[in-house]
mmCIF file of C-alpha atoms in Angstrom:
data_model
loop_
_atom_site.group_PDB
_atom_site.id
_atom_site.type_symbol
_atom_site.label_atom_id
_atom_site.label_comp_id
_atom_site.label_asym_id
_atom_site.label_seq_id
_atom_site.Cartn_x
_atom_site.Cartn_y
_atom_site.Cartn_z
ATOM 1 C CA MET A 16 0.000 0.000 0.000
ATOM 2 C CA SER A 17 2.836 2.404 0.833
ATOM 3 C CA GLN A 18 4.411 2.055 -2.622
ATOM 4 C CA HIS A 19 1.045 2.859 -4.192
ATOM 5 C CA GLN A 20 0.778 5.911 -1.936
ATOM 6 C CA ARG A 21 4.275 7.089 -2.814
ATOM 7 C CA ASP A 22 3.616 6.674 -6.529
ATOM 8 C CA ALA A 23 0.400 8.674 -6.248
ATOM 9 C CA ILE A 24 2.138 11.514 -4.386
ATOM 10 C CA ASN A 25 4.996 11.607 -6.898
ATOM 11 C CA THR A 26 2.554 11.706 -9.822
ATOM 12 C CA MET A 27 0.535 14.486 -8.205
ATOM 13 C CA MET A 28 3.653 16.581 -7.529
ATOM 14 C CA THR A 29 5.210 15.947 -10.937
ATOM 15 C CA ASN A 30 2.001 17.037 -12.682
ATOM 16 C CA SER A 31 1.506 20.077 -10.457
ATOM 17 C CA PRO A 32 1.668 23.519 -12.118
ATOM 18 C CA LEU A 33 3.868 24.739 -9.251
ATOM 19 C CA ASP A 34 7.247 26.085 -10.385
ATOM 20 C CA LEU A 35 9.161 27.489 -7.425
ATOM 21 C CA GLY A 36 11.490 29.351 -9.762
ATOM 22 C CA GLY A 37 8.698 30.959 -11.770
ATOM 23 C CA ASP A 38 6.854 34.267 -11.516
ATOM 24 C CA VAL A 39 6.453 34.966 -7.813
ATOM 25 C CA THR A 40 2.920 36.371 -7.922
ATOM 26 C CA GLU A 41 1.616 33.520 -10.042
ATOM 27 C CA GLN A 42 3.391 30.809 -8.075
ATOM 28 C CA ARG A 43 2.266 32.188 -4.706
ATOM 29 C CA ALA A 44 -1.334 31.731 -5.788
ATOM 30 C CA ILE A 45 -0.678 28.190 -7.028
ATOM 31 C CA LEU A 46 1.137 27.153 -3.857
ATOM 32 C CA ASN A 47 -1.583 28.619 -1.675
ATOM 33 C CA GLN A 48 -4.236 26.728 -3.633
ATOM 34 C CA LEU A 49 -2.310 23.459 -3.293
ATOM 35 C CA LEU A 50 -1.779 23.855 0.440
ATOM 36 C CA THR A 51 -5.371 24.821 1.221
ATOM 37 C CA ALA A 52 -7.162 22.401 -1.115
ATOM 38 C CA HIS A 53 -8.369 20.121 1.679
ATOM 39 C CA PRO A 54 -10.696 21.365 4.432
ATOM 40 C CA LEU A 55 -9.382 21.350 7.977
ATOM 41 C CA PRO A 56 -10.922 19.083 10.631
ATOM 42 C CA ASP A 57 -13.699 20.790 12.561
ATOM 43 C CA ASP A 58 -11.734 20.688 15.829
ATOM 44 C CA VAL A 59 -8.862 22.833 14.533
ATOM 45 C CA ILE A 60 -9.165 26.268 16.161
ATOM 46 C CA THR A 61 -7.189 29.151 14.681
ATOM 47 C CA SER A 62 -6.840 32.646 16.098
ATOM 48 C CA PRO A 63 -4.980 35.587 14.570
ATOM 49 C CA THR A 64 -2.410 37.118 16.867
ATOM 50 C CA THR A 65 0.598 39.412 16.853
ATOM 51 C CA LEU A 66 3.968 38.581 18.397
ATOM 52 C CA GLY A 67 6.512 41.346 18.688
ATOM 53 C CA GLY A 68 4.670 43.266 15.984
ATOM 54 C CA VAL A 69 4.704 40.283 13.616
ATOM 55 C CA PRO A 70 1.397 38.727 12.473
ATOM 56 C CA ALA A 71 0.871 35.064 13.288
ATOM 57 C CA LEU A 72 -1.827 32.428 13.698
ATOM 58 C CA SER A 73 -2.359 30.446 16.886
ATOM 59 C CA ILE A 74 -3.496 26.868 16.276
ATOM 60 C CA GLU A 75 -5.099 24.664 18.913
ATOM 61 C CA ILE A 76 -7.103 21.449 18.892
ATOM 62 C CA ASP A 77 -10.523 21.743 20.513
ATOM 63 C CA GLY A 78 -10.733 19.799 23.774
ATOM 64 C CA GLN A 79 -7.008 19.053 23.907
ATOM 65 C CA ALA A 80 -4.934 20.579 26.681
ATOM 66 C CA ALA A 81 -1.718 22.125 25.375
ATOM 67 C CA GLU A 82 1.437 20.841 27.053
ATOM 68 C CA GLY A 83 3.667 23.440 25.394
ATOM 69 C CA THR A 84 3.921 25.854 22.477
ATOM 70 C CA VAL A 85 5.681 25.416 19.137
ATOM 71 C CA LEU A 86 6.761 28.518 17.230
ATOM 72 C CA TYR A 87 6.453 27.444 13.590
ATOM 73 C CA PHE A 88 7.967 28.799 10.372
ATOM 74 C CA HIS A 89 6.376 27.835 7.045
ATOM 75 C CA GLY A 90 8.235 26.949 3.867
ATOM 76 C CA GLY A 91 8.098 28.512 0.421
ATOM 77 C CA VAL A 92 11.723 29.329 -0.559
ATOM 78 C CA TYR A 93 11.505 32.624 1.385
ATOM 79 C CA ALA A 94 9.242 34.003 -1.355
ATOM 80 C CA MET A 95 5.959 32.084 -1.023
ATOM 81 C CA GLY A 96 3.722 30.480 1.549
ATOM 82 C CA SER A 97 1.954 31.963 4.541
ATOM 83 C CA ALA A 98 0.838 31.198 8.062
ATOM 84 C CA GLN A 99 -2.672 30.534 6.742
ATOM 85 C CA ALA A 100 -1.426 28.050 4.135
ATOM 86 C CA SER A 101 0.649 26.202 6.745
ATOM 87 C CA ILE A 102 -2.291 25.402 9.029
ATOM 88 C CA GLY A 103 -2.756 21.876 7.650
ATOM 89 C CA LEU A 104 0.733 20.638 8.521
ATOM 90 C CA ALA A 105 1.038 22.780 11.644
ATOM 91 C CA SER A 106 -2.277 21.531 13.029
ATOM 92 C CA ASP A 107 -1.271 17.916 12.359
ATOM 93 C CA LEU A 108 1.811 18.540 14.492
ATOM 94 C CA ALA A 109 -0.254 20.293 17.169
ATOM 95 C CA ARG A 110 -2.674 17.371 17.401
ATOM 96 C CA ARG A 111 0.028 14.742 17.768
ATOM 97 C CA ALA A 112 2.285 16.720 20.093
ATOM 98 C CA HIS A 113 -0.571 17.976 22.322
ATOM 99 C CA MET A 114 0.793 21.488 21.921
ATOM 100 C CA ARG A 115 -0.327 24.858 20.673
ATOM 101 C CA VAL A 116 1.397 25.815 17.428
ATOM 102 C CA VAL A 117 1.900 29.461 16.496
ATOM 103 C CA THR A 118 2.780 29.867 12.826
ATOM 104 C CA VAL A 119 4.467 33.132 11.845
ATOM 105 C CA ASP A 120 3.699 35.352 8.830
ATOM 106 C CA TYR A 121 7.251 36.583 8.354
ATOM 107 C CA ARG A 122 7.940 38.980 5.478
ATOM 108 C CA LEU A 123 8.784 37.486 2.087
ATOM 109 C CA ALA A 124 11.266 38.233 -0.681
ATOM 110 C CA PRO A 125 11.690 39.798 -3.124
ATOM 111 C CA GLU A 126 9.633 42.628 -1.599
ATOM 112 C CA SER A 127 11.332 42.156 1.790
ATOM 113 C CA PRO A 128 14.709 40.453 1.341
ATOM 114 C CA TYR A 129 17.179 39.421 4.030
ATOM 115 C CA PRO A 130 17.266 40.294 6.918
ATOM 116 C CA ALA A 131 13.486 40.828 7.080
ATOM 117 C CA ALA A 132 12.550 37.174 7.725
ATOM 118 C CA PRO A 133 15.089 36.513 10.537
ATOM 119 C CA GLU A 134 14.249 39.859 12.119
ATOM 120 C CA ASP A 135 10.564 38.902 12.158
ATOM 121 C CA ALA A 136 11.364 35.434 13.495
ATOM 122 C CA LEU A 137 13.397 36.723 16.441
ATOM 123 C CA ALA A 138 10.826 39.433 17.166
ATOM 124 C CA ALA A 139 8.090 36.800 17.183
ATOM 125 C CA TYR A 140 10.065 34.670 19.637
ATOM 126 C CA ARG A 141 10.591 37.649 21.941
ATOM 127 C CA GLY A 142 6.872 38.371 21.718
ATOM 128 C CA LEU A 143 6.002 34.758 22.501
ATOM 129 C CA LEU A 144 8.285 34.794 25.535
ATOM 130 C CA GLU A 145 6.534 37.921 26.762
ATOM 131 C CA ALA A 146 3.071 36.472 26.116
ATOM 132 C CA GLU A 147 3.838 33.121 27.767
ATOM 133 C CA GLY A 148 5.500 34.712 30.761
ATOM 134 C CA HIS A 149 8.580 32.458 30.458
ATOM 135 C CA THR A 150 6.574 29.606 32.004
ATOM 136 C CA THR A 151 5.311 27.563 29.041
ATOM 137 C CA PRO A 152 7.756 25.155 27.372
ATOM 138 C CA ILE A 153 8.531 26.553 23.903
ATOM 139 C CA ALA A 154 9.976 24.694 20.923
ATOM 140 C CA ILE A 155 10.771 25.879 17.415
ATOM 141 C CA ALA A 156 9.876 24.055 14.208
ATOM 142 C CA GLY A 157 9.833 24.679 10.492
ATOM 143 C CA GLU A 158 9.788 23.064 7.068
ATOM 144 C CA SER A 159 11.943 23.729 4.006
ATOM 145 C CA ALA A 160 12.952 27.421 4.060
ATOM 146 C CA GLY A 161 11.121 27.549 7.378
ATOM 147 C CA GLY A 162 13.558 24.923 8.618
ATOM 148 C CA ASN A 163 16.404 27.246 7.645
ATOM 149 C CA LEU A 164 14.680 30.071 9.492
ATOM 150 C CA ALA A 165 14.081 27.864 12.524
ATOM 151 C CA ILE A 166 17.742 26.932 12.944
ATOM 152 C CA ALA A 167 18.883 30.499 12.204
ATOM 153 C CA THR A 168 16.466 31.742 14.856
ATOM 154 C CA LEU A 169 17.841 29.288 17.401
ATOM 155 C CA VAL A 170 21.322 30.667 16.729
ATOM 156 C CA SER A 171 20.030 34.245 17.110
ATOM 157 C CA ILE A 172 18.264 33.343 20.348
ATOM 158 C CA ARG A 173 21.504 31.937 21.730
ATOM 159 C CA ASP A 174 23.504 34.968 20.621
ATOM 160 C CA SER A 175 20.899 37.303 22.156
ATOM 161 C CA ALA A 176 21.172 35.512 25.530
ATOM 162 C CA LEU A 177 17.441 34.764 25.507
ATOM 163 C CA PRO A 178 15.967 31.637 27.086
ATOM 164 C CA ILE A 179 16.663 28.727 24.728
ATOM 165 C CA PRO A 180 13.690 26.709 23.411
ATOM 166 C CA PHE A 181 13.564 23.145 24.679
ATOM 167 C CA ALA A 182 13.883 21.580 21.200
ATOM 168 C CA GLY A 183 13.889 22.168 17.457
ATOM 169 C CA VAL A 184 12.125 20.145 14.750
ATOM 170 C CA LEU A 185 13.281 20.672 11.171
ATOM 171 C CA MET A 186 11.421 19.067 8.283
ATOM 172 C CA SER A 187 13.346 18.920 4.990
ATOM 173 C CA PRO A 188 15.341 22.023 5.960
ATOM 174 C CA TRP A 189 17.025 24.132 3.267
ATOM 175 C CA THR A 190 20.300 24.787 5.066
ATOM 176 C CA ASP A 191 22.674 25.573 2.180
ATOM 177 C CA LEU A 192 21.369 28.502 0.154
ATOM 178 C CA ALA A 193 24.246 28.083 -2.306
ATOM 179 C CA VAL A 194 22.796 24.639 -3.173
ATOM 180 C CA THR A 195 26.145 22.848 -3.235
ATOM 181 C CA GLY A 196 25.107 19.479 -1.790
ATOM 182 C CA GLU A 197 25.859 16.427 -3.905
ATOM 183 C CA SER A 198 22.210 15.389 -3.624
ATOM 184 C CA SER A 199 21.241 18.499 -5.622
ATOM 185 C CA VAL A 200 22.697 16.581 -8.566
ATOM 186 C CA THR A 201 22.266 12.909 -7.670
ATOM 187 C CA LYS A 202 18.592 13.273 -6.661
ATOM 188 C CA ALA A 203 17.610 15.699 -9.424
ATOM 189 C CA GLY A 204 16.021 12.964 -11.522
ATOM 190 C CA ILE A 205 13.722 11.693 -8.771
ATOM 191 C CA ASP A 206 12.766 14.838 -6.828
ATOM 192 C CA PRO A 207 9.257 15.735 -8.040
ATOM 193 C CA ALA A 208 9.129 19.106 -6.262
ATOM 194 C CA LEU A 209 12.457 20.946 -6.274
ATOM 195 C CA THR A 210 15.150 21.872 -8.764
ATOM 196 C CA ALA A 211 18.529 23.425 -8.053
ATOM 197 C CA PRO A 212 17.995 26.303 -10.551
ATOM 198 C CA ALA A 213 14.696 27.233 -8.892
ATOM 199 C CA LEU A 214 16.301 27.263 -5.447
ATOM 200 C CA ARG A 215 19.166 29.429 -6.655
ATOM 201 C CA THR A 216 16.701 31.875 -8.249
ATOM 202 C CA ARG A 217 14.797 32.302 -5.013
ATOM 203 C CA ALA A 218 18.038 32.495 -3.005
ATOM 204 C CA ARG A 219 19.109 35.482 -5.119
ATOM 205 C CA ASP A 220 15.739 37.141 -4.503
ATOM 206 C CA TYR A 221 16.183 36.653 -0.775
ATOM 207 C CA LEU A 222 19.894 37.433 -0.410
ATOM 208 C CA GLY A 223 20.637 40.040 -3.049
ATOM 209 C CA GLU A 224 24.434 40.454 -3.053
ATOM 210 C CA LEU A 225 24.956 38.539 0.200
ATOM 211 C CA ASP A 226 27.093 35.404 -0.149
ATOM 212 C CA PRO A 227 24.756 32.374 0.029
ATOM 213 C CA SER A 228 27.521 30.434 1.786
ATOM 214 C CA SER A 229 27.572 32.911 4.662
ATOM 215 C CA ALA A 230 26.999 31.278 8.044
ATOM 216 C CA ILE A 231 24.274 33.781 8.889
ATOM 217 C CA VAL A 232 22.019 32.419 6.123
ATOM 218 C CA SER A 233 23.324 28.868 5.555
ATOM 219 C CA PRO A 234 23.443 27.179 8.969
ATOM 220 C CA ILE A 235 25.565 24.233 7.812
ATOM 221 C CA TYR A 236 28.425 26.751 8.168
ATOM 222 C CA ALA A 237 27.271 28.241 11.490
ATOM 223 C CA ASP A 238 28.485 27.571 15.009
ATOM 224 C CA LEU A 239 25.621 25.550 16.509
ATOM 225 C CA THR A 240 27.144 25.186 19.977
ATOM 226 C CA GLY A 241 24.592 25.560 22.757
ATOM 227 C CA LEU A 242 21.516 24.809 20.680
ATOM 228 C CA PRO A 243 18.792 22.570 22.109
ATOM 229 C CA PRO A 244 18.158 18.970 20.982
ATOM 230 C CA LEU A 245 17.287 18.803 17.289
ATOM 231 C CA LEU A 246 15.224 16.405 15.208
ATOM 232 C CA ILE A 247 16.015 16.679 11.498
ATOM 233 C CA GLN A 248 13.716 14.837 9.099
ATOM 234 C CA ALA A 249 14.079 14.466 5.331
ATOM 235 C CA GLY A 250 13.143 12.163 2.475
ATOM 236 C CA SER A 251 15.734 10.240 0.498
ATOM 237 C CA ASN A 252 14.236 11.381 -2.825
ATOM 238 C CA GLU A 253 14.789 15.102 -2.322
ATOM 239 C CA ILE A 254 17.629 17.218 -3.657
ATOM 240 C CA LEU A 255 17.938 18.774 -0.181
ATOM 241 C CA LEU A 256 18.862 15.443 1.397
ATOM 242 C CA ASP A 257 22.444 16.619 1.922
ATOM 243 C CA ASP A 258 21.160 19.809 3.552
ATOM 244 C CA ALA A 259 19.710 17.606 6.287
ATOM 245 C CA THR A 260 22.654 15.234 6.619
ATOM 246 C CA ARG A 261 25.266 18.003 6.631
ATOM 247 C CA LEU A 262 23.337 19.994 9.226
ATOM 248 C CA ALA A 263 23.112 16.927 11.450
ATOM 249 C CA ALA A 264 26.856 16.347 11.113
ATOM 250 C CA LYS A 265 27.604 19.997 11.968
ATOM 251 C CA ALA A 266 25.288 19.872 14.985
ATOM 252 C CA ALA A 267 26.958 16.695 16.223
ATOM 253 C CA ALA A 268 30.420 18.229 15.751
ATOM 254 C CA ASP A 269 29.253 21.199 17.837
ATOM 255 C CA ASN A 270 28.059 18.925 20.666
ATOM 256 C CA VAL A 271 24.353 19.363 19.994
ATOM 257 C CA ALA A 272 22.072 16.398 20.682
ATOM 258 C CA VAL A 273 20.670 15.573 17.254
ATOM 259 C CA ILE A 274 18.533 12.886 15.647
ATOM 260 C CA LEU A 275 18.741 12.505 11.864
ATOM 261 C CA ASP A 276 15.549 10.833 10.630
ATOM 262 C CA ILE A 277 15.663 9.910 6.919
ATOM 263 C CA THR A 278 12.654 8.207 5.321
ATOM 264 C CA PRO A 279 13.393 6.296 2.100
ATOM 265 C CA ASP A 280 11.650 6.910 -1.222
ATOM 266 C CA VAL A 281 9.662 9.987 -0.191
ATOM 267 C CA PRO A 282 9.876 13.609 -1.422
ATOM 268 C CA HIS A 283 10.426 17.042 0.084
ATOM 269 C CA VAL A 284 8.242 17.819 3.140
ATOM 270 C CA PHE A 285 6.473 14.483 2.832
ATOM 271 C CA GLN A 286 4.943 15.085 6.280
ATOM 272 C CA ALA A 287 2.477 17.432 4.584
ATOM 273 C CA PHE A 288 0.887 14.347 2.988
ATOM 274 C CA ALA A 289 0.253 12.598 6.317
ATOM 275 C CA GLY A 290 -3.387 12.030 5.385
ATOM 276 C CA LEU A 291 -2.381 10.254 2.164
ATOM 277 C CA LEU A 292 1.009 8.757 2.963
ATOM 278 C CA ASP A 293 1.781 6.332 5.783
ATOM 279 C CA GLU A 294 5.368 7.576 6.006
ATOM 280 C CA GLY A 295 4.180 11.148 6.548
ATOM 281 C CA HIS A 296 1.867 10.067 9.344
ATOM 282 C CA GLU A 297 4.621 8.054 11.027
ATOM 283 C CA ALA A 298 7.188 10.855 10.719
ATOM 284 C CA LEU A 299 4.836 13.334 12.381
ATOM 285 C CA ASP A 300 4.235 10.831 15.179
ATOM 286 C CA ARG A 301 8.000 10.642 15.724
ATOM 287 C CA ALA A 302 8.285 14.424 15.703
ATOM 288 C CA ALA A 303 5.466 14.702 18.231
ATOM 289 C CA ALA A 304 7.034 12.091 20.499
ATOM 290 C CA PHE A 305 10.350 13.958 20.302
ATOM 291 C CA LEU A 306 8.679 17.223 21.295
ATOM 292 C CA ARG A 307 6.714 15.718 24.157
ATOM 293 C CA SER A 308 9.701 13.875 25.592
ATOM 294 C CA HIS A 309 11.876 16.980 25.604
ATOM 295 C CA ALA A 310 9.093 19.219 26.899
ATOM 296 C CA GLY A 311 8.686 16.815 29.793
ATOM 297 C CA ALA A 312 12.423 16.839 30.437
ATOM 298 C CA ARG A 313 12.468 20.657 30.456
ATOM 299 C CA THR A 314 9.509 20.773 32.829
#
């Protein structure tokens, strides 16, 4: 059954009109339509909020007591996506982890290039700390470019001497904006979602003249010392596979507790297909268990 599911997902993604390197306005609309095509369960409660002046959406599951809060950063190559469009995946994580998830509407390129997104992310974390009164366990999570932003935010939190979140969950993180990983070549023929040229196009929109290999934007080159336990998930069929494996190796070298969780034969951010793909469901269960175990340890 799983092979049939994987084939169906690959066919759907291959035939999708989404082109992450295409016209930004057009592709934003397509991505939003894809991410919001399925109705949310009736027990998903969303509330608009503002954290540190940054708009966000708070997501809770009706009747479920929250055992912590996850600050969440959506994907979309720093140029697409939104908090609203991320509710499906974020609410799946909230349900399994028994936590409130707050997904952030950080500013997007090319209208608002670097450092707008990391500034918004750190401001949102400061705002969440203020709102929670430093008492609720807080984790950080993100997918794709949001995974990049999540790890960059953890580094900024450390450097700002703020209270460190209890854990980080990174799903298919884009951690090398120069796109130099070997998997960008070796997996190009089987990745149904991403291409190296598209990623480089969006990286230029986001970075301008900034070196994409700079540690401040590509965390595989950053000092990760002092970061909380990390769970890094990726699929073996994605061109960003090496972004996950190299980040895990760098975290381990910097004495960070890290779990590298690679699922074979699945694409980029396969967790978003949890309702259609057994592997996505199981990966989210592992992410939720990771969050709950570390929240309990922090408490």
